[in-house]
PDB file of N, CA and C in Angstrom:
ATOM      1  N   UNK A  26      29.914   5.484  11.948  1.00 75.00           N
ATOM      2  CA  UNK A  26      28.527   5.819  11.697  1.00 75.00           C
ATOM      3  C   UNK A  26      27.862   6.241  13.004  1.00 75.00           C
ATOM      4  N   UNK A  27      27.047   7.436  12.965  1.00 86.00           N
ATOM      5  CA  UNK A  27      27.024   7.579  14.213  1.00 86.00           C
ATOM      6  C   UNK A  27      24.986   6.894  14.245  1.00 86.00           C
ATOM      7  N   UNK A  28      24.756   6.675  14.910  1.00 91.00           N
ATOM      8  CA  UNK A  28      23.254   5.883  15.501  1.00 91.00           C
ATOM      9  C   UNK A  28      22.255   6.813  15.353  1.00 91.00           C
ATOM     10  N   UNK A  29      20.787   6.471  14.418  1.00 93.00           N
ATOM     11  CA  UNK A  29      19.938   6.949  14.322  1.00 93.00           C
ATOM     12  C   UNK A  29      18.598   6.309  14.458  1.00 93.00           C
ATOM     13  N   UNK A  30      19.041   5.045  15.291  1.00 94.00           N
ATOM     14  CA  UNK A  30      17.733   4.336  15.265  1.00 94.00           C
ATOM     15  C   UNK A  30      17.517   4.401  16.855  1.00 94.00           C
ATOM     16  N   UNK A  31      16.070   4.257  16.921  1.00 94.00           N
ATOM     17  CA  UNK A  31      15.502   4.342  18.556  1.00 94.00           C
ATOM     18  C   UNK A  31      15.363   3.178  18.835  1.00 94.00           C
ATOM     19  N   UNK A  32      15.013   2.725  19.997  1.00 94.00           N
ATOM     20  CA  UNK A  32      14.820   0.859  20.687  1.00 94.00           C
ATOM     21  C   UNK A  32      13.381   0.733  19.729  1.00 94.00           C
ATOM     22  N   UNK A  33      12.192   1.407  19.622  1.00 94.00           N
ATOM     23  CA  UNK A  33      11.264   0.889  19.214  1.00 94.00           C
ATOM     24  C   UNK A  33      11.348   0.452  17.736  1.00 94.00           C
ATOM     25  N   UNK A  34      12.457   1.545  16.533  1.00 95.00           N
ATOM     26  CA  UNK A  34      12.817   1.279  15.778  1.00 95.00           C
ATOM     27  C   UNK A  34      13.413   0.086  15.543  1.00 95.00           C
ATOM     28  N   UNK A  35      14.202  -0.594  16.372  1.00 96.00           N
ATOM     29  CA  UNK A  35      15.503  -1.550  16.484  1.00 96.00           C
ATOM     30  C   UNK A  35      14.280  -2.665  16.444  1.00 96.00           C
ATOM     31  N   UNK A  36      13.071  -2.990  17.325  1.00 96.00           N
ATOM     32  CA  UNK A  36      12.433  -3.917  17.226  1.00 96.00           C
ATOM     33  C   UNK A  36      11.406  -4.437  16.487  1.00 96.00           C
ATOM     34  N   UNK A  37      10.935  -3.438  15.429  1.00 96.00           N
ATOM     35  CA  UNK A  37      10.096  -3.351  14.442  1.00 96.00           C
ATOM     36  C   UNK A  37      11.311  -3.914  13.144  1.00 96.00           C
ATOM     37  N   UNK A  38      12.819  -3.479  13.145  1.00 96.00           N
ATOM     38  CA  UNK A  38      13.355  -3.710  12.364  1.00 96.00           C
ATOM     39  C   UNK A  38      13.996  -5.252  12.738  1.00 96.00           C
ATOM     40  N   UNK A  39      14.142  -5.842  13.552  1.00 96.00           N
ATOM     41  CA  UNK A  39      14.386  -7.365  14.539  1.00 96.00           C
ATOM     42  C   UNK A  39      13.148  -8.290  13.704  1.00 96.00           C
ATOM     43  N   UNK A  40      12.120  -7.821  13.978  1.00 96.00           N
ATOM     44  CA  UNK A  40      10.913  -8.478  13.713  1.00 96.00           C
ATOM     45  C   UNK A  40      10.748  -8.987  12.460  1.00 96.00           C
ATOM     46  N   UNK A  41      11.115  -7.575  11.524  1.00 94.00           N
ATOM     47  CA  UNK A  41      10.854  -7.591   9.609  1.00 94.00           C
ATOM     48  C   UNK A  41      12.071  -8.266   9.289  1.00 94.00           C
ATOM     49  N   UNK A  42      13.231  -7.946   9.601  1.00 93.00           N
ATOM     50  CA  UNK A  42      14.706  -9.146   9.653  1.00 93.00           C
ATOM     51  C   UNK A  42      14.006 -10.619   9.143  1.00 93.00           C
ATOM     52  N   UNK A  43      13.754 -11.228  11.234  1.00 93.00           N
ATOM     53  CA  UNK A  43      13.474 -12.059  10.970  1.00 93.00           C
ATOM     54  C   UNK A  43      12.611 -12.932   9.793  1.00 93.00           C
ATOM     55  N   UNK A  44      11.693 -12.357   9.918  1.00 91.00           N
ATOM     56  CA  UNK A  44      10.052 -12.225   9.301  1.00 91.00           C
ATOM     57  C   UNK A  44      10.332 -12.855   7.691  1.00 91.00           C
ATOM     58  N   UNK A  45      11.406 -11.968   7.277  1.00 88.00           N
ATOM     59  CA  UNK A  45      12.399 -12.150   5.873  1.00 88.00           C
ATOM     60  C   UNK A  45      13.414 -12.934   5.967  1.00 88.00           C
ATOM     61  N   UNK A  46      13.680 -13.327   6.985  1.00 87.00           N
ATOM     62  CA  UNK A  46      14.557 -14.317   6.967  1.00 87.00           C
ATOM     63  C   UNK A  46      14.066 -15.529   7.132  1.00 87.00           C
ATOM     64  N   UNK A  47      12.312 -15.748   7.435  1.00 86.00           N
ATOM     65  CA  UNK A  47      12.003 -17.160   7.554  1.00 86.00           C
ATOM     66  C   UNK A  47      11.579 -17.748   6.257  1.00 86.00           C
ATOM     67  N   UNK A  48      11.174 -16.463   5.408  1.00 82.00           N
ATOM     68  CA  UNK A  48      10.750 -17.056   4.083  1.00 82.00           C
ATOM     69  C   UNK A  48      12.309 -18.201   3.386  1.00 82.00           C
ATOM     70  N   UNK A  49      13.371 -17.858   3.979  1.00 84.00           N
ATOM     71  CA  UNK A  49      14.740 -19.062   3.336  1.00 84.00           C
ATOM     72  C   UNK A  49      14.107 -20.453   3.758  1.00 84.00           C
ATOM     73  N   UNK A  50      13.206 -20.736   4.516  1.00 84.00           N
ATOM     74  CA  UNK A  50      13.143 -21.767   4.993  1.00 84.00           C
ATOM     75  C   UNK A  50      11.889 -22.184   4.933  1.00 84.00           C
ATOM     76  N   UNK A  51      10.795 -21.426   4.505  1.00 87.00           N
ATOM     77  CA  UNK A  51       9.272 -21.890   4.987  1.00 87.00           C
ATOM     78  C   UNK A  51       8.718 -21.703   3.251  1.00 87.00           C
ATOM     79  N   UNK A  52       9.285 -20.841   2.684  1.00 83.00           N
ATOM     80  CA  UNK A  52       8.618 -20.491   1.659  1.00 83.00           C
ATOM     81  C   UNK A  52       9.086 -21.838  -0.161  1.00 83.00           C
ATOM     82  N   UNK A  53       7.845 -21.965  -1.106  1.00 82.00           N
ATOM     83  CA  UNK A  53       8.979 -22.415  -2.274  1.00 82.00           C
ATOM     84  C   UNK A  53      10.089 -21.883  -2.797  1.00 82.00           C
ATOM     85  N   UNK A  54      10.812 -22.488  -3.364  1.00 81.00           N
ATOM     86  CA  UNK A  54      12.057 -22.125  -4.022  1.00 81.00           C
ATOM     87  C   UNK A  54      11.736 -20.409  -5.106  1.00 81.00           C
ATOM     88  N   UNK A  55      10.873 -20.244  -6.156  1.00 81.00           N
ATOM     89  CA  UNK A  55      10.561 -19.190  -6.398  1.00 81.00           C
ATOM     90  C   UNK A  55      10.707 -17.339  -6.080  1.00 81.00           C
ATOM     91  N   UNK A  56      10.211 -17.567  -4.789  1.00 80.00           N
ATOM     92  CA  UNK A  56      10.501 -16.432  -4.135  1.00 80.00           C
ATOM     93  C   UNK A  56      10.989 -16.525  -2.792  1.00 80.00           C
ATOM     94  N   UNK A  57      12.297 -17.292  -2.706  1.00 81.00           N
ATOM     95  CA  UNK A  57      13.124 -17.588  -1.760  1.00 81.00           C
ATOM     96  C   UNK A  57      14.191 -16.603  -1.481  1.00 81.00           C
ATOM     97  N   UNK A  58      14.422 -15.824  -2.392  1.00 80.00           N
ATOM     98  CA  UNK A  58      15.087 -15.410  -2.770  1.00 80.00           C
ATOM     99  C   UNK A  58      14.812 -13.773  -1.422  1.00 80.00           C
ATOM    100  N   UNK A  59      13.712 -13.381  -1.539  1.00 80.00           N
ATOM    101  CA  UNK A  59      13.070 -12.646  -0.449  1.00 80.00           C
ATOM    102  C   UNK A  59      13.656 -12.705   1.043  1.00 80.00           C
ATOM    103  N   UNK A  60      14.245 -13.990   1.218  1.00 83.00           N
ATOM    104  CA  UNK A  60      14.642 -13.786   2.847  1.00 83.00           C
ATOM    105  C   UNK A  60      16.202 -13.583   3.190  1.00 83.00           C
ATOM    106  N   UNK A  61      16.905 -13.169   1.991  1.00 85.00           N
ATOM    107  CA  UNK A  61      18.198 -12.416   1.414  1.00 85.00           C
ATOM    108  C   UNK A  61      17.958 -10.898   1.880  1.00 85.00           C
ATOM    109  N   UNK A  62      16.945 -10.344   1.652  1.00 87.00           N
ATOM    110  CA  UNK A  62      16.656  -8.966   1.904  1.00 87.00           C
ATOM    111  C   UNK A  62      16.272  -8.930   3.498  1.00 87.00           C
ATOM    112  N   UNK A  63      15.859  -9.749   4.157  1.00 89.00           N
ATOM    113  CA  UNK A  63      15.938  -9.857   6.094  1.00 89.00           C
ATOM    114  C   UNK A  63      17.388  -9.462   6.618  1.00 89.00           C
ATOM    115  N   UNK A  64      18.511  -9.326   5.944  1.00 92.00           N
ATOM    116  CA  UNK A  64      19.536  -9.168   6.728  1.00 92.00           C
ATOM    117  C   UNK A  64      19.396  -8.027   6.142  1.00 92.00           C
ATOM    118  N   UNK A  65      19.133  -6.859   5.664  1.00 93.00           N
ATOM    119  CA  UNK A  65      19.213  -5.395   5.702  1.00 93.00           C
ATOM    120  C   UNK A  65      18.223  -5.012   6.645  1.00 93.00           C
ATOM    121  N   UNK A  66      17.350  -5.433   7.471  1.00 94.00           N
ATOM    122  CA  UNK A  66      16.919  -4.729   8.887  1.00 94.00           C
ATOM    123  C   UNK A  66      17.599  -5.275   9.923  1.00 94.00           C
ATOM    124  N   UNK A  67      17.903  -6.865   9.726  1.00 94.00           N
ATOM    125  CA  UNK A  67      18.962  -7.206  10.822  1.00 94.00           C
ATOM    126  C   UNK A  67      19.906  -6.445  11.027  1.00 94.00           C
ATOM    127  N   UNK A  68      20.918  -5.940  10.103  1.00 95.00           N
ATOM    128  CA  UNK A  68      22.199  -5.285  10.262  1.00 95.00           C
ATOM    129  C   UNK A  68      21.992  -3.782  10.748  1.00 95.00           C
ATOM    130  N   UNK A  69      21.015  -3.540   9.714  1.00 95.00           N
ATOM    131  CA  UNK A  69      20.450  -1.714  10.742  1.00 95.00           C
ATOM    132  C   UNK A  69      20.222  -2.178  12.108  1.00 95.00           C
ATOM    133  N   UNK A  70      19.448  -2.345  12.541  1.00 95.00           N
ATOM    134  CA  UNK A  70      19.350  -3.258  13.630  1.00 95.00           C
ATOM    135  C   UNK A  70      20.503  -2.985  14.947  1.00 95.00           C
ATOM    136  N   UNK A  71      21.393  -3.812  14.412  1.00 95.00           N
ATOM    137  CA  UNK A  71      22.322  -4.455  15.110  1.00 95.00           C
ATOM    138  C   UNK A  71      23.584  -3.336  14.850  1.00 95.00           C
ATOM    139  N   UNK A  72      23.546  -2.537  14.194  1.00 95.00           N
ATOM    140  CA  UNK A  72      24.282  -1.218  13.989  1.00 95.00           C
ATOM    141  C   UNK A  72      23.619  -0.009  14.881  1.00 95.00           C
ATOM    142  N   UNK A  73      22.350  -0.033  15.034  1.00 94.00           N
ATOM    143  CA  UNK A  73      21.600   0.990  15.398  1.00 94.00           C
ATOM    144  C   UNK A  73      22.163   2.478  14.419  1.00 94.00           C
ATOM    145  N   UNK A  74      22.316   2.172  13.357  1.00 94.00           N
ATOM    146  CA  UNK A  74      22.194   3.253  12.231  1.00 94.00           C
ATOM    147  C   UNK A  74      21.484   2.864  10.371  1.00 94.00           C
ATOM    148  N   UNK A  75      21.239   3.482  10.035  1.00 94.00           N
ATOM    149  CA  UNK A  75      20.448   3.303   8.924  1.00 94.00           C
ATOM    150  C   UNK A  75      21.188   4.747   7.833  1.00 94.00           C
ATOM    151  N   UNK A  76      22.060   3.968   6.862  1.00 93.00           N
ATOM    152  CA  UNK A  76      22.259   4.672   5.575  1.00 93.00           C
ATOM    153  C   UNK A  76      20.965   5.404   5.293  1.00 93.00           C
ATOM    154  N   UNK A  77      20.364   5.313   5.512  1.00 94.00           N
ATOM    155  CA  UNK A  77      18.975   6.126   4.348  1.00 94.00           C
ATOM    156  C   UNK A  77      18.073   7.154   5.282  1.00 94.00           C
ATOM    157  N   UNK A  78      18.669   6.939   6.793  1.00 94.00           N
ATOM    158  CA  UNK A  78      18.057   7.424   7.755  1.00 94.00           C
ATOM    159  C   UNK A  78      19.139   8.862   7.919  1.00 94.00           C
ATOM    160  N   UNK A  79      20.544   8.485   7.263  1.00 92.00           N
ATOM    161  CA  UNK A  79      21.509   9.398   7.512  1.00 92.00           C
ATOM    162  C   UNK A  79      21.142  10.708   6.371  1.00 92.00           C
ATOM    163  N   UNK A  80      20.505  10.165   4.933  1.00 94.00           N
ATOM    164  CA  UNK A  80      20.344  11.076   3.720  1.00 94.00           C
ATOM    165  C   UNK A  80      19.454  11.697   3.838  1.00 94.00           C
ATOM    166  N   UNK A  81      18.542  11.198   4.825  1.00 94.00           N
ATOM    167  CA  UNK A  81      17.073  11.879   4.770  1.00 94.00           C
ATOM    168  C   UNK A  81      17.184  12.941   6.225  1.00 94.00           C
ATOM    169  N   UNK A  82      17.859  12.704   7.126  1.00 92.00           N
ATOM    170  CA  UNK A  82      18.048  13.296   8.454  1.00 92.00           C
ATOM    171  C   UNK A  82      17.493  13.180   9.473  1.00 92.00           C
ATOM    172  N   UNK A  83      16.807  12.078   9.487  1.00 92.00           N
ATOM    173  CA  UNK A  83      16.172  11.139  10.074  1.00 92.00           C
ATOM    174  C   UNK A  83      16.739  10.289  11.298  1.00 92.00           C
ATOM    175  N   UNK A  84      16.179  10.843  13.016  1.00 93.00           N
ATOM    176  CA  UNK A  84      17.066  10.541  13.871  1.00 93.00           C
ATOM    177  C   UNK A  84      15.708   9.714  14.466  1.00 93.00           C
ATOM    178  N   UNK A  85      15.543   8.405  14.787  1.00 92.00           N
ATOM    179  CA  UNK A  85      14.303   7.732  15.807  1.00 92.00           C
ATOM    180  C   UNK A  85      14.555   7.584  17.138  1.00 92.00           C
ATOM    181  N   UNK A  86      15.998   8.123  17.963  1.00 91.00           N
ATOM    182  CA  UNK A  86      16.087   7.877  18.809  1.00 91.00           C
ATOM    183  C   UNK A  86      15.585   9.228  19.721  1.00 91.00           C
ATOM    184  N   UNK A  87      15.367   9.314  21.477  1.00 84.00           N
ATOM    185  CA  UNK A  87      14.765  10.030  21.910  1.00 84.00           C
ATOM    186  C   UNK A  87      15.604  11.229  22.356  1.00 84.00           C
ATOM    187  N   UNK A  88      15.378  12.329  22.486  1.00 73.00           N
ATOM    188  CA  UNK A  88      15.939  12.972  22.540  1.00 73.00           C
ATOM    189  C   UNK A  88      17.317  13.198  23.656  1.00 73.00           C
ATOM    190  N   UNK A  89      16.975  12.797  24.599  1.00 59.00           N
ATOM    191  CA  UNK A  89      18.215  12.692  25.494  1.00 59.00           C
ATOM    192  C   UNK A  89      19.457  11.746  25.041  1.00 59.00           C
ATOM    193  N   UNK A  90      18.906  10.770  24.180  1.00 62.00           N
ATOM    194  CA  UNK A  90      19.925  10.048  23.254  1.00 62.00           C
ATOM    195  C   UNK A  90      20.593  10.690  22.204  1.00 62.00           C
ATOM    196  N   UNK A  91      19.915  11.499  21.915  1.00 62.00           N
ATOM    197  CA  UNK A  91      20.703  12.823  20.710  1.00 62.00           C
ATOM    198  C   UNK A  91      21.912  13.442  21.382  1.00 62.00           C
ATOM    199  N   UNK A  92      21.421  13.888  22.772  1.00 65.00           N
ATOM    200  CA  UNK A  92      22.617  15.099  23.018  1.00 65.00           C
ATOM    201  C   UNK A  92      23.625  14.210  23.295  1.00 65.00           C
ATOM    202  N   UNK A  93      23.771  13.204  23.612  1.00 61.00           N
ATOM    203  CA  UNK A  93      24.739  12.284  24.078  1.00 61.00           C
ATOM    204  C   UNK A  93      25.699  11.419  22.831  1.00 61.00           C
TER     205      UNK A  93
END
């Protein structure tokens, strides 16, 4: 996969991860279920690529990171 996410991307997506990942622990049982979906910005993330970023053509990183 080749990388389409930028650092500012990577930390907005770190943040919403987490963010969704605290509801496993802070939130009632009901909609617990919500911090299951935090590891799909973690893993973009931590891939620095995004399936949906690849369909749409969608590159966030800066340009000198492109040619490279």
């Amino acid at each position: 996969m080749t990388q389409n996410i930028g650092n500012a991307d990577r930390i907005v997506r770190l943040a919403m991860g987490i963010g969704f990942f605290a509801f496993l622990l802070l939130v009632p049982a009901p909609i617990r279920w919500l911090g299951i979906l935090g590891f799909i910005p973690l893993l973009t993330a931590y891939a620095g690529s995004c399936p949906m970023y690849n369909v749409l053509g969608i590159d966030t990183r800066r340009t000198a990171a492109r040619r490279g």
